[in-house]
mmCIF file of C-alpha atoms and ligand atoms in Angstrom:
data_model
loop_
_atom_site.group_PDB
_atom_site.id
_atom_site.type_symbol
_atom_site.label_atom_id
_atom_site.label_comp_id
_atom_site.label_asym_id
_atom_site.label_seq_id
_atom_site.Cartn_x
_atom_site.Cartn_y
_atom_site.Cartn_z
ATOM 1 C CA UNK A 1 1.722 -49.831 11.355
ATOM 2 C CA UNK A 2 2.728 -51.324 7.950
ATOM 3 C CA UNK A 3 5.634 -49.280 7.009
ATOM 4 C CA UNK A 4 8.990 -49.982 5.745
ATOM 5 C CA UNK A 5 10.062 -50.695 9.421
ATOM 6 C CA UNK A 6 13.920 -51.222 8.922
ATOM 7 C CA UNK A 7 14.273 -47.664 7.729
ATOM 8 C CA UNK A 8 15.987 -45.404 10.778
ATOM 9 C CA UNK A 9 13.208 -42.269 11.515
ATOM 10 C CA UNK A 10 14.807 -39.030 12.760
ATOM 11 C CA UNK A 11 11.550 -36.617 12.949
ATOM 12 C CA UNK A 12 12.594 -33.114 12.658
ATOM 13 C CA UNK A 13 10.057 -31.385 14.176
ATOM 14 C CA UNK A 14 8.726 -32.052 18.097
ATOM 15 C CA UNK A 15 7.025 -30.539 20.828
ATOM 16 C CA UNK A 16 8.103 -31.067 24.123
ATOM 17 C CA UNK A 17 6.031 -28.633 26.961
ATOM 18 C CA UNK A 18 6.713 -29.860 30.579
ATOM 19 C CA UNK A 19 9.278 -32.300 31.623
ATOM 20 C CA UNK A 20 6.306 -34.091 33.086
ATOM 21 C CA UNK A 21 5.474 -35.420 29.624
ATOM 22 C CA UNK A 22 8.670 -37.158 28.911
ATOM 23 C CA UNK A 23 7.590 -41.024 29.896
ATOM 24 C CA UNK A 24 4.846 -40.326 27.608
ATOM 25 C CA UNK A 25 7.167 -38.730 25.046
ATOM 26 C CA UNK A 26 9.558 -41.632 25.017
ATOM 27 C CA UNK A 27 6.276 -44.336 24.899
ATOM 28 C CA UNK A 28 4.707 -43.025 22.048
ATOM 29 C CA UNK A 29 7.994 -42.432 19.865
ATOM 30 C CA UNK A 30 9.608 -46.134 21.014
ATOM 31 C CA UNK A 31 5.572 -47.243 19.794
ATOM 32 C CA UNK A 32 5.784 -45.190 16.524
ATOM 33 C CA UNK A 33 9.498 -46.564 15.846
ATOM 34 C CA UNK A 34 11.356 -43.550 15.811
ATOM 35 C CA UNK A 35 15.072 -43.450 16.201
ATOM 36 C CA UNK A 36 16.032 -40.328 17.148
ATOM 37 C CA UNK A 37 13.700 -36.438 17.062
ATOM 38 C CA UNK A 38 14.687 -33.085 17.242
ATOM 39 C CA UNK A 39 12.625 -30.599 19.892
ATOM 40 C CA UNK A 40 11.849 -27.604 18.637
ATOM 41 C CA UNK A 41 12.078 -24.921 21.352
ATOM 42 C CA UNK A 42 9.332 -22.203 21.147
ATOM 43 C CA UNK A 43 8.863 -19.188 23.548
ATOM 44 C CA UNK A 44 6.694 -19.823 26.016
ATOM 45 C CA UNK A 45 4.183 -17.483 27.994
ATOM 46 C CA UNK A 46 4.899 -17.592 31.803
ATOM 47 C CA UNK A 47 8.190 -19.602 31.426
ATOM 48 C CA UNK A 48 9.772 -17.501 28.071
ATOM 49 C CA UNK A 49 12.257 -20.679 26.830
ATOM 50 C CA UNK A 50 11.201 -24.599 26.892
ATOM 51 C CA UNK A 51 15.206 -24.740 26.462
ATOM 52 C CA UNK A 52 15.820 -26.644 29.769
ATOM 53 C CA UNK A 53 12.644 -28.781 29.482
ATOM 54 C CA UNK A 54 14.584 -30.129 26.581
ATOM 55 C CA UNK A 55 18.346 -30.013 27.425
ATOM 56 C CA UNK A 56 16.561 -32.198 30.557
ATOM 57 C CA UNK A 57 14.940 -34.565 28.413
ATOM 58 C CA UNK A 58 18.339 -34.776 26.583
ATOM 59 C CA UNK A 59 20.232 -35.337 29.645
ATOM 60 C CA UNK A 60 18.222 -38.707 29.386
ATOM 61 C CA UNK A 61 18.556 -39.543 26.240
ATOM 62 C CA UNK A 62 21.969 -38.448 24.859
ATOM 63 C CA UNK A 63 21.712 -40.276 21.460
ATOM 64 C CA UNK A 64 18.341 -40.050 20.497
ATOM 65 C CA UNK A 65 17.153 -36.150 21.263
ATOM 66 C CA UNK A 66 18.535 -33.211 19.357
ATOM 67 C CA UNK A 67 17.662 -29.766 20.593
ATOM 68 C CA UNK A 68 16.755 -26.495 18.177
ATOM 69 C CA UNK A 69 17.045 -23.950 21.054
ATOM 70 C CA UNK A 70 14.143 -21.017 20.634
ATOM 71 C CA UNK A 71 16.196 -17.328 20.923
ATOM 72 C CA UNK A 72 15.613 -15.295 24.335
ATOM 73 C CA UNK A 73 12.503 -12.948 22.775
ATOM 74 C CA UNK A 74 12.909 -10.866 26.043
ATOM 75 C CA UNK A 75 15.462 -9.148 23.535
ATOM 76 C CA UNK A 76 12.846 -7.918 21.609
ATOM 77 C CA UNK A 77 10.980 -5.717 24.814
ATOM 78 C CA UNK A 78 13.873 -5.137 26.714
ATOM 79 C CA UNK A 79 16.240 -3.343 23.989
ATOM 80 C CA UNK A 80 14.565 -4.022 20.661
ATOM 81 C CA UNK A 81 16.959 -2.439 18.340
ATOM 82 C CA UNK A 82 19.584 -4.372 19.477
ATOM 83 C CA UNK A 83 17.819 -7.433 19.442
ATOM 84 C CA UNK A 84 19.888 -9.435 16.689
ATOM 85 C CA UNK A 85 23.011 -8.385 18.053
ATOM 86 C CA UNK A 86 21.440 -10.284 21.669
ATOM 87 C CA UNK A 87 20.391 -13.086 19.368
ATOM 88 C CA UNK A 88 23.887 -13.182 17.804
ATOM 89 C CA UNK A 89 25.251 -13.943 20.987
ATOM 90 C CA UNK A 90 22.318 -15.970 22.240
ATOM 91 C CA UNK A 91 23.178 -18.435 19.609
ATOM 92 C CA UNK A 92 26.627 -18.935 20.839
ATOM 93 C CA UNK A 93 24.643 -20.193 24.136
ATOM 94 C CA UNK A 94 22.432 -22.320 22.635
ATOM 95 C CA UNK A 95 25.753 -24.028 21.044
ATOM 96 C CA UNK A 96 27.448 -24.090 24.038
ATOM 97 C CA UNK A 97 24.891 -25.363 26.273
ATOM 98 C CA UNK A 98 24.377 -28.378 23.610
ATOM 99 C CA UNK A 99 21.744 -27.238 21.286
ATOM 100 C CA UNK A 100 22.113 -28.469 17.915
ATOM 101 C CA UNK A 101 19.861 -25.914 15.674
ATOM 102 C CA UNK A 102 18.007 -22.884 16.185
ATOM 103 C CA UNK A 103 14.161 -22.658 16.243
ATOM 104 C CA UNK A 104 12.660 -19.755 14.854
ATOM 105 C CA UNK A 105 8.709 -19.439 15.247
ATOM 106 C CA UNK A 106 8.982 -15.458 14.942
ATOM 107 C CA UNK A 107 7.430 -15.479 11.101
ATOM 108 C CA UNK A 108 4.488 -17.156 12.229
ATOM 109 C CA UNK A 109 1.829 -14.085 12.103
ATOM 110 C CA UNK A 110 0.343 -14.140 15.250
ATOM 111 C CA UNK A 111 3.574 -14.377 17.203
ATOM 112 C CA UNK A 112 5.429 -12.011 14.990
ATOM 113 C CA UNK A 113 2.433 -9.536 15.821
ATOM 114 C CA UNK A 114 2.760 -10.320 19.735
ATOM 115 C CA UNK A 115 6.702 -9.736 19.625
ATOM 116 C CA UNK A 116 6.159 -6.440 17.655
ATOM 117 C CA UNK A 117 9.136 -8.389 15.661
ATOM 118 C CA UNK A 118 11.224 -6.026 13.293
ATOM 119 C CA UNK A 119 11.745 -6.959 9.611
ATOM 120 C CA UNK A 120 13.462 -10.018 8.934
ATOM 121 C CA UNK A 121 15.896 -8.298 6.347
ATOM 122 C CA UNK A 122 16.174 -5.032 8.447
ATOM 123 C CA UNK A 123 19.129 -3.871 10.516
ATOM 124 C CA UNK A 124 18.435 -5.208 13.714
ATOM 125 C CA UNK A 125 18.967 -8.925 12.439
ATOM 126 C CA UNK A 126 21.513 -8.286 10.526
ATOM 127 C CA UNK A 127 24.337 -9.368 13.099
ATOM 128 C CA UNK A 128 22.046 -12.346 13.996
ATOM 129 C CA UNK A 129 21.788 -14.236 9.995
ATOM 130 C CA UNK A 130 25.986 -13.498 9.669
ATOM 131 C CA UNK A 131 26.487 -15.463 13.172
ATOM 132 C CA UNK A 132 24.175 -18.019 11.910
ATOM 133 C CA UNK A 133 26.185 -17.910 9.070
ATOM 134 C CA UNK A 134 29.360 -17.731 10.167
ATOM 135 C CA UNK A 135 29.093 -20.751 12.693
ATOM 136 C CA UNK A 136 26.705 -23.234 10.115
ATOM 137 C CA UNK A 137 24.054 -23.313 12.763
ATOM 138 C CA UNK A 138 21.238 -24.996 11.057
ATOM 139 C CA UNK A 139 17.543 -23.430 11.751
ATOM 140 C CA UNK A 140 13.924 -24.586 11.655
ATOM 141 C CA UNK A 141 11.813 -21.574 10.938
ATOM 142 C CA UNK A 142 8.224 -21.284 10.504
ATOM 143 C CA UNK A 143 7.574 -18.738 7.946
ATOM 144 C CA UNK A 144 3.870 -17.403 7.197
ATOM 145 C CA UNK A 145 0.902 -19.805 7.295
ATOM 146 C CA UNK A 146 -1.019 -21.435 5.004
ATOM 147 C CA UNK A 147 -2.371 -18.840 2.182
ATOM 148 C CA UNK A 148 -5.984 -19.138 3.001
ATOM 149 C CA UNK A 149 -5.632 -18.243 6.336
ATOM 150 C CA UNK A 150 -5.011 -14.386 4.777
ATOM 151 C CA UNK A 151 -8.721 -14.870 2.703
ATOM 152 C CA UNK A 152 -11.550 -14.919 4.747
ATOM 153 C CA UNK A 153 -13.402 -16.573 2.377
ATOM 154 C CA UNK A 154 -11.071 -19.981 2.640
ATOM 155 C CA UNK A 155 -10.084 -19.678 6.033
ATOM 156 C CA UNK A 156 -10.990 -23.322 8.021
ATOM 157 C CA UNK A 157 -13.277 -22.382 11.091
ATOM 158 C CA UNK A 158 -10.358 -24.401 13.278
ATOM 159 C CA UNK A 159 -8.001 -21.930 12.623
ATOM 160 C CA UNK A 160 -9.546 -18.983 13.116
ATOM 161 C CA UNK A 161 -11.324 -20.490 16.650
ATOM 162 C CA UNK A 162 -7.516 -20.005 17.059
ATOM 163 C CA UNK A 163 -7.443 -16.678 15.537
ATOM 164 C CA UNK A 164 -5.213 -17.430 12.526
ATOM 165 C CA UNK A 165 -7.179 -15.539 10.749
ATOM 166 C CA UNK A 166 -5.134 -12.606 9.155
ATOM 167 C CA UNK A 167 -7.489 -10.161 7.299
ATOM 168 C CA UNK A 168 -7.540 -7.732 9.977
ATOM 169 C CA UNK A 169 -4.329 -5.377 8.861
ATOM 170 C CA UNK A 170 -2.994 -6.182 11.983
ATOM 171 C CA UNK A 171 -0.648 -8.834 10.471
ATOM 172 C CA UNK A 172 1.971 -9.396 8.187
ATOM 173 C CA UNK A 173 1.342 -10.028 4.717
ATOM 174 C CA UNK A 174 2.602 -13.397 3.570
ATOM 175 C CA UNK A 175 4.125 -12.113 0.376
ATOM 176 C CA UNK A 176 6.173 -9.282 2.440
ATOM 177 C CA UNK A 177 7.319 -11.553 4.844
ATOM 178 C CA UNK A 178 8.948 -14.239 1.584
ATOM 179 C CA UNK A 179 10.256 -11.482 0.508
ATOM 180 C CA UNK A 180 11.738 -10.380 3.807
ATOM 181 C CA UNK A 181 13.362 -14.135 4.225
ATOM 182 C CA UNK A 182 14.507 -14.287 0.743
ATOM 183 C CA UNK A 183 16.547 -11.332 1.020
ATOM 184 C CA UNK A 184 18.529 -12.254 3.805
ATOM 185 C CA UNK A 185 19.248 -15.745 1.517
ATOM 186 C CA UNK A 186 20.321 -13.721 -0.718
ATOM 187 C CA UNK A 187 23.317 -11.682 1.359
ATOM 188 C CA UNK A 188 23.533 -15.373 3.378
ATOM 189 C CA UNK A 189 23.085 -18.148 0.451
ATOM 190 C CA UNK A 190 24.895 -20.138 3.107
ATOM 191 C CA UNK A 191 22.531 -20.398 5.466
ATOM 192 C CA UNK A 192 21.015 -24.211 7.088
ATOM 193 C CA UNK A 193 17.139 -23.261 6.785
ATOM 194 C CA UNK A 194 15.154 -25.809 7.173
ATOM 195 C CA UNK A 195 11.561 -24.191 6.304
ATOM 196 C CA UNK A 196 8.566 -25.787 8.785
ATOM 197 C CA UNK A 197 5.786 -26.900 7.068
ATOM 198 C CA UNK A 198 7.102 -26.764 3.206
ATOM 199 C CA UNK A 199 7.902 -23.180 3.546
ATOM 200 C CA UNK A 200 3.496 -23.111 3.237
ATOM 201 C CA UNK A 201 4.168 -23.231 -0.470
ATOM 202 C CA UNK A 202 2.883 -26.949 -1.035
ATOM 203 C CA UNK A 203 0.324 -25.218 -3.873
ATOM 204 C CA UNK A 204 3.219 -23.618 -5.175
ATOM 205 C CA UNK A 205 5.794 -25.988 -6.153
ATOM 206 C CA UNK A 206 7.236 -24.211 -9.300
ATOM 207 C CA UNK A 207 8.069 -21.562 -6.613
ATOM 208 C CA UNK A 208 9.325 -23.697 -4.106
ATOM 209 C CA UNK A 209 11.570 -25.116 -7.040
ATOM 210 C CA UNK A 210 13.389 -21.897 -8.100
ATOM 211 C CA UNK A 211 14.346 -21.384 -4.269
ATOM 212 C CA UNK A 212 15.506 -24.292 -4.136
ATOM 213 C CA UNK A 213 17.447 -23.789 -7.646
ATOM 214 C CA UNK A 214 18.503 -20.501 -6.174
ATOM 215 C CA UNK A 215 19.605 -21.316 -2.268
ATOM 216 C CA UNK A 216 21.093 -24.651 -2.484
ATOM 217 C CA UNK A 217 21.160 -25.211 1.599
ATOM 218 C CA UNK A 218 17.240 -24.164 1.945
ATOM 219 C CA UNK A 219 15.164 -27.235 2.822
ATOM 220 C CA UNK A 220 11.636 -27.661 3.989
ATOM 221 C CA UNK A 221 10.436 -29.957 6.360
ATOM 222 C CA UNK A 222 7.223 -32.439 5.710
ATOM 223 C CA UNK A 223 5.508 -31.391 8.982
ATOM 224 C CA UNK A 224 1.357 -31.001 8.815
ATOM 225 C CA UNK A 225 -0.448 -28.331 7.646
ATOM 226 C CA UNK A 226 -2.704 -30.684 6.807
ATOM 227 C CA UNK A 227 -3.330 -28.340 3.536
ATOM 228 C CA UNK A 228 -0.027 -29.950 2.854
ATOM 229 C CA UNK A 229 -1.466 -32.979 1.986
ATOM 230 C CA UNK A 230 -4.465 -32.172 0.178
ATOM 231 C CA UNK A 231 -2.493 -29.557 -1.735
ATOM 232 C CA UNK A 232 0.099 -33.073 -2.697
ATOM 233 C CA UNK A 233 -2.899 -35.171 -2.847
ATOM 234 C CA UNK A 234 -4.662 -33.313 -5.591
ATOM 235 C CA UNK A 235 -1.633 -34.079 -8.729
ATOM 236 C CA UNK A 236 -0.063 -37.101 -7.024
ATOM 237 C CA UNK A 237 2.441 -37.343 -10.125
ATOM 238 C CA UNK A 238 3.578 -34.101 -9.924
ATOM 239 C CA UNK A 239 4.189 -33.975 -6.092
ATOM 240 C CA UNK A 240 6.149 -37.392 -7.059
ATOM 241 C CA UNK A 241 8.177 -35.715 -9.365
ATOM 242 C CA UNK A 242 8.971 -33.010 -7.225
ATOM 243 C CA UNK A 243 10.182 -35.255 -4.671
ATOM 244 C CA UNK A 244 12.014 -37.155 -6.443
ATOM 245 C CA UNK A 245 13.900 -34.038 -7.876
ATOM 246 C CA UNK A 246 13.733 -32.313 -4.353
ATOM 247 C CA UNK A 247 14.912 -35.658 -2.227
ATOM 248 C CA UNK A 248 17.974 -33.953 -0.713
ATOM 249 C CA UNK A 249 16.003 -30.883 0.511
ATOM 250 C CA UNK A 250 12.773 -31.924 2.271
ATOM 251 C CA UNK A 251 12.840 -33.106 6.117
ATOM 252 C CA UNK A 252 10.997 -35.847 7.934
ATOM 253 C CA UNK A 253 8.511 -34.241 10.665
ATOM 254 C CA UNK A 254 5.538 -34.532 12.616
ATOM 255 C CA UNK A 255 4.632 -31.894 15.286
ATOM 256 C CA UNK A 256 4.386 -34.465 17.663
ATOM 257 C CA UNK A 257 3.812 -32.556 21.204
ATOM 258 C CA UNK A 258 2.429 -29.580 19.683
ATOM 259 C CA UNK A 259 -1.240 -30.543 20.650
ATOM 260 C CA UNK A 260 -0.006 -30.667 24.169
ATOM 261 C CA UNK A 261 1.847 -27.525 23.985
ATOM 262 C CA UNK A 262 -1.241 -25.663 22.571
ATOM 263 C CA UNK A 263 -4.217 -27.262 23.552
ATOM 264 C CA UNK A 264 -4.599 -29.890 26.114
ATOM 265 C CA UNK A 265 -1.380 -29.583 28.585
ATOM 266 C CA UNK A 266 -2.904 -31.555 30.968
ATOM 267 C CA UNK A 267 -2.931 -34.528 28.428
ATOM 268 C CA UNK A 268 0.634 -34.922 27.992
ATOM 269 C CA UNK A 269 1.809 -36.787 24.474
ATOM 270 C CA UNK A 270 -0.843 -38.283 23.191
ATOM 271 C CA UNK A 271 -1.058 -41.921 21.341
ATOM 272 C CA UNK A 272 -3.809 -41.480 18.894
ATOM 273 C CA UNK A 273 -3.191 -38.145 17.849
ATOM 274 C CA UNK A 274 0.741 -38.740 17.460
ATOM 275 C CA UNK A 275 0.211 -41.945 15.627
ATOM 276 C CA UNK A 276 -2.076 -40.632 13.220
ATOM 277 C CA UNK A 277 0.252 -37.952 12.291
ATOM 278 C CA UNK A 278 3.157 -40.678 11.968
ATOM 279 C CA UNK A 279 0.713 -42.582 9.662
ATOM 280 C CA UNK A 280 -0.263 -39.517 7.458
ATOM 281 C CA UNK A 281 3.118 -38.683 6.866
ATOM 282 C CA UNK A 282 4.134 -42.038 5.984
ATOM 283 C CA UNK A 283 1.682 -43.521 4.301
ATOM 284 C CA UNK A 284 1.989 -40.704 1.648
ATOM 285 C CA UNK A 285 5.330 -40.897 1.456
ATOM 286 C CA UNK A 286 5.544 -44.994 1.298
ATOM 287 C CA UNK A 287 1.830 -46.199 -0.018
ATOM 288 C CA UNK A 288 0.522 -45.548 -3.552
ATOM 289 C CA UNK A 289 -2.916 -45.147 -3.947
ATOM 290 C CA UNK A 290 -5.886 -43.260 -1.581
ATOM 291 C CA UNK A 291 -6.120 -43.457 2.159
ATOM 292 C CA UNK A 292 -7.725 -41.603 4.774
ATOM 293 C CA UNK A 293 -6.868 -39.912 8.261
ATOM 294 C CA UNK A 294 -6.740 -42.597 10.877
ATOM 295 C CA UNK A 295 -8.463 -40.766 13.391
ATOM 296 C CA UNK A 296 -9.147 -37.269 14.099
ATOM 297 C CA UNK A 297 -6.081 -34.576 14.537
ATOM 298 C CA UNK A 298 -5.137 -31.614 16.254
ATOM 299 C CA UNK A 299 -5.810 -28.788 13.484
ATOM 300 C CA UNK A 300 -6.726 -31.437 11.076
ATOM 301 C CA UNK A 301 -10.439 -30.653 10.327
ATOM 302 C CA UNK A 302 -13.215 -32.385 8.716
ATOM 303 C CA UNK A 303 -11.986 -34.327 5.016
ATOM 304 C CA UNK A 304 -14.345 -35.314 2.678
ATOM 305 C CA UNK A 305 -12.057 -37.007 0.142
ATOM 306 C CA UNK A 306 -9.354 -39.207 0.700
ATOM 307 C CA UNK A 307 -5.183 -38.438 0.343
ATOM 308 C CA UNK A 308 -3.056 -40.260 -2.193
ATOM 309 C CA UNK A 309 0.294 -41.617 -1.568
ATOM 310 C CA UNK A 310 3.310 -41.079 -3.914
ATOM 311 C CA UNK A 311 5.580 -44.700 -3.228
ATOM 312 C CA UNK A 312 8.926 -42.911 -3.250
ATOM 313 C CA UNK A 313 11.683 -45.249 -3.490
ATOM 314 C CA UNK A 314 13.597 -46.334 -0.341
ATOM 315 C CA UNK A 315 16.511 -44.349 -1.881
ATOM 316 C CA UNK A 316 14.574 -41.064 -1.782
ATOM 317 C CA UNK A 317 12.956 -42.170 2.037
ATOM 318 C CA UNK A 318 16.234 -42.424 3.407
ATOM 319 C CA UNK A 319 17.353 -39.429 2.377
ATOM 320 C CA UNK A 320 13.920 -37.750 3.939
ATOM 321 C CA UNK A 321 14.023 -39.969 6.810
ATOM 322 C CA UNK A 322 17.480 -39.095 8.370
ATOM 323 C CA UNK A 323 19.925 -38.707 5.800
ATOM 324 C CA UNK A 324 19.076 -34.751 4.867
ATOM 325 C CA UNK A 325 18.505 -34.047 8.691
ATOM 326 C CA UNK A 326 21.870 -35.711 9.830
ATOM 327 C CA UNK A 327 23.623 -33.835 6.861
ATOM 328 C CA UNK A 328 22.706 -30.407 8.624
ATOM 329 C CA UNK A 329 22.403 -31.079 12.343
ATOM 330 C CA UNK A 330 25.154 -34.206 12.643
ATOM 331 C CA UNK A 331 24.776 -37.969 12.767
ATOM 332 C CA UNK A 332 24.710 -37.859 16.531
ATOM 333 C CA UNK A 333 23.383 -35.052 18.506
ATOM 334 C CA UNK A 334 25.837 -32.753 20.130
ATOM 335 C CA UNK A 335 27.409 -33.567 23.820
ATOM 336 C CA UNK A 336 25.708 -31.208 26.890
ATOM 337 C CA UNK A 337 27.754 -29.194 29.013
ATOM 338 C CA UNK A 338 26.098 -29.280 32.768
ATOM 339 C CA UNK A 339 28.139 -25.851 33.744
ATOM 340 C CA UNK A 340 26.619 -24.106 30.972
ATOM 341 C CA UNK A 341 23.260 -25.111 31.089
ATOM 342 C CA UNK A 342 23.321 -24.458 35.699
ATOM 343 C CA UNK A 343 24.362 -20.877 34.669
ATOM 344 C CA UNK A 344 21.329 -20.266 31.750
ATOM 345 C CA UNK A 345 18.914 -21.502 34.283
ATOM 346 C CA UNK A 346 19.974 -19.237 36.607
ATOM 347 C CA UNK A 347 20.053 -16.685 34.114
ATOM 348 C CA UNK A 348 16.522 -17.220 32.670
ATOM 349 C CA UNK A 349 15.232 -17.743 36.513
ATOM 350 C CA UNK A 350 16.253 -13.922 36.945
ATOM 351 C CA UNK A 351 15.107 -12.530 33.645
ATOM 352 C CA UNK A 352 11.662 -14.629 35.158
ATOM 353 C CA UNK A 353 11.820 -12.787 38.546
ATOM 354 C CA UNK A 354 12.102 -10.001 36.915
ATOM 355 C CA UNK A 355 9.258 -10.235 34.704
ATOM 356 C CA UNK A 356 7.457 -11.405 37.476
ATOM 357 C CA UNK A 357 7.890 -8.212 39.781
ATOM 358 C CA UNK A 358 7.391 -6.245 36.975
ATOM 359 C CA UNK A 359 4.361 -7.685 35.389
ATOM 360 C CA UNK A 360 2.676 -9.861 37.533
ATOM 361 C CA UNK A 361 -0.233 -10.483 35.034
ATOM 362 C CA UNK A 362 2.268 -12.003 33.205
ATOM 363 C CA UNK A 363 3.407 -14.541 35.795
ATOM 364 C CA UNK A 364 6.886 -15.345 35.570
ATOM 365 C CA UNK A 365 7.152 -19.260 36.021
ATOM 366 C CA UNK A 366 10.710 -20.459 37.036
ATOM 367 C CA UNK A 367 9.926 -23.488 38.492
ATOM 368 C CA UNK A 368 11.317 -25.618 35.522
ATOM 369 C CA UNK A 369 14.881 -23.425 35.377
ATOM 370 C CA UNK A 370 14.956 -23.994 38.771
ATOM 371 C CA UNK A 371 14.498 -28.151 38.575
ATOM 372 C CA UNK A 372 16.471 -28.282 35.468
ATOM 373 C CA UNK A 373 19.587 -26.353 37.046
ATOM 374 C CA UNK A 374 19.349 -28.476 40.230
ATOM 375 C CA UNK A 375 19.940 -31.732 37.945
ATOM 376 C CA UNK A 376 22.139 -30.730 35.949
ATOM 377 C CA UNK A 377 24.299 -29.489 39.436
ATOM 378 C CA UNK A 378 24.482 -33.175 40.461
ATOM 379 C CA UNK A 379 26.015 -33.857 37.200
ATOM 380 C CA UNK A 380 28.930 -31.508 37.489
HETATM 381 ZN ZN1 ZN B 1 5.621 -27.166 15.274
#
């Protein structure tokens, strides 16, 4: 692709599902030119943490992979009112088994609905922000969704096939839930939050701008919601000016992976759909001008009109290429400690056999924590 190709990429937001995919993984970003990635952990169903899959893929590539762990959520069923103070210490693990972030995926309705998760602001967190705080862990957090998917009249059919679709009462309202998150910047204006997906307020930018006025360490990260882009597309010249205001605060990121993590496991890391994600992000950020989807993408939809690029300086793209990410998470990524990640495998295999006795609908999977913890063994 025709892209300013000297420019180092560090994409902030990854997927990474089975540590069968990482050949693929490594293809597609070498392909797509990207330098270095960070892999966003989420919970996961039958296995509860994609941690190891990632300290693994780490373990192979030291200088290129940074890891924003996902917090233990068996916390929030085992002893939920203790939950942050578990988290607390849970990020002191992620640190010291080489994680460089957090991953937070909890304000996303439907999973904050599964979790039964308490309010963000509420007591049970409130040991959780000040460790966050008081060690300068930076976090990726997905807060909300995009607004229409709380109006059934603007809801797109993909996502509620998917059953984003939050008219029900069932979920959290978007408005309670910013107001949740921007109380606990308030007590922690400290904070590293790195907001996924433009903190879903890419219609909003006056609002966006007084957080970021307010909370100078908030940033959001350029990862699709493709609403993102049509919301930028339609006043090209104000998005620019945002950006150009905002170019200290806004991330370089993709969801790379997450197709494979959602939809199609047996797939792996797909070329066409990565790619076309790499191209929407940077030809809006680079081109001037319309363009169009390359091909088709994973909760993309149908467009009928085309995007238009904003031709940011290479000043500004540095700074959203690498520059912003390195000045929270480091220049390199941090160094692995085999011990520590033998003993969280172990850990997670019997909070998995557990589960597993208990529940067996549920199907505790520990085949991964076991694989991961016998490599990392032979490195000790
Ligand atoms: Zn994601």
């Amino acid at each position: 692709m025709d892209f300013l190709t000297d420019l180092p990429i560090v994409d902030g937001h990854i997927h990474y599902g089975h540590p069968s995919y990482m050949s693929g993984l490594m293809n597609v970003l070498d392909y797509l030119g990207v330098d270095r990635f960070n892999v966003v952990c989420t919970p996961h169903r039958s296995r509860l943490s994609l941690v190891p899959d990632a300290l693994h893929l780490k373990a192979h590539f030291p200088d290129r992979v940074y890891v924003f762990g996902g917090l233990d959520i068996s916390a929030l069923f085992v002893a939920p009112e203790r939950a942050g103070a578990v988290f607390a210490d849970y990020v002191d693990t992620l640190l010291s088994l080489g994680c460089d972030g957090v991953k937070m995926i909890e304000g996303k309705p439907t999973m904050r609905k599964m979790l039964a998760t308490p309010p963000f602001d509420g007591p049970v967190y409130t040991p959780y922000w000040a460790r966050l705080s008081e060690r300068g862990v930076p976090v990726v957090f997905h807060v909300n969704d995009p607004q229409e998917f709380w109006d059934p009249a603007r809801a797109p059919d993909w996502a509620r096939e998917r059953g984003w679709c939050y008219v029900d009462g069932s979920f959290v309202d978007a408005e309670a839930q910013y107001a949740e998150v921007l109380n606990v910047l308030e007590r922690h204006p400290d904070l590293k939050i790195i907001f996924a997906h433009f903190f879903f307020l890419s219609a909003q930018l006056p609002r966006l701008a007084e957080i970021f006025d307010r909370y100078p360490n908030v940033c959001v990260d350029l990862t699709p919601g493709i609403e993102m882009y049509y919301n930028f597309s339609a006043a090209p010249d104000v998005t620019r000016e945002f950006f150009l205001k905002y170019q200290d605060r806004i991330v370089y990121g993709t969801d790379i992976g997450a197709k494979a993590l959602l939809l199609t496991p047996d797939k792996g890391i797909e070329m066409g759909e990565s790619r076309t994600r790499v191209h929407l992000v940077r030809t809006f950020l680079e081109k001037d001008g319309e363009f169009w989807l390359l091909e088709g993408g994973f909760l993309f939809g149908q467009r009928e009109t085309p995007f238009r690029g904003i031709n940011l300086p290479r000043s500004a793209l540095e700074k959203i290429y690498f520059r912003n990410f390195e000045r929270l998470a480091g220049a390199r990524p941090r160094a692995l400690d085999p011990a520590a990640i033998v003993a969280e495998c172990d850990r997670l295999a019997g909070v998995l056999g557990i589960i597993d006795a208990a529940q067996p609908e549920m199907s505790g999977d520990a085949s991964v924590a076991q694989m991961v913890k016998s490599f990392f063994q032979s490195k000790m």
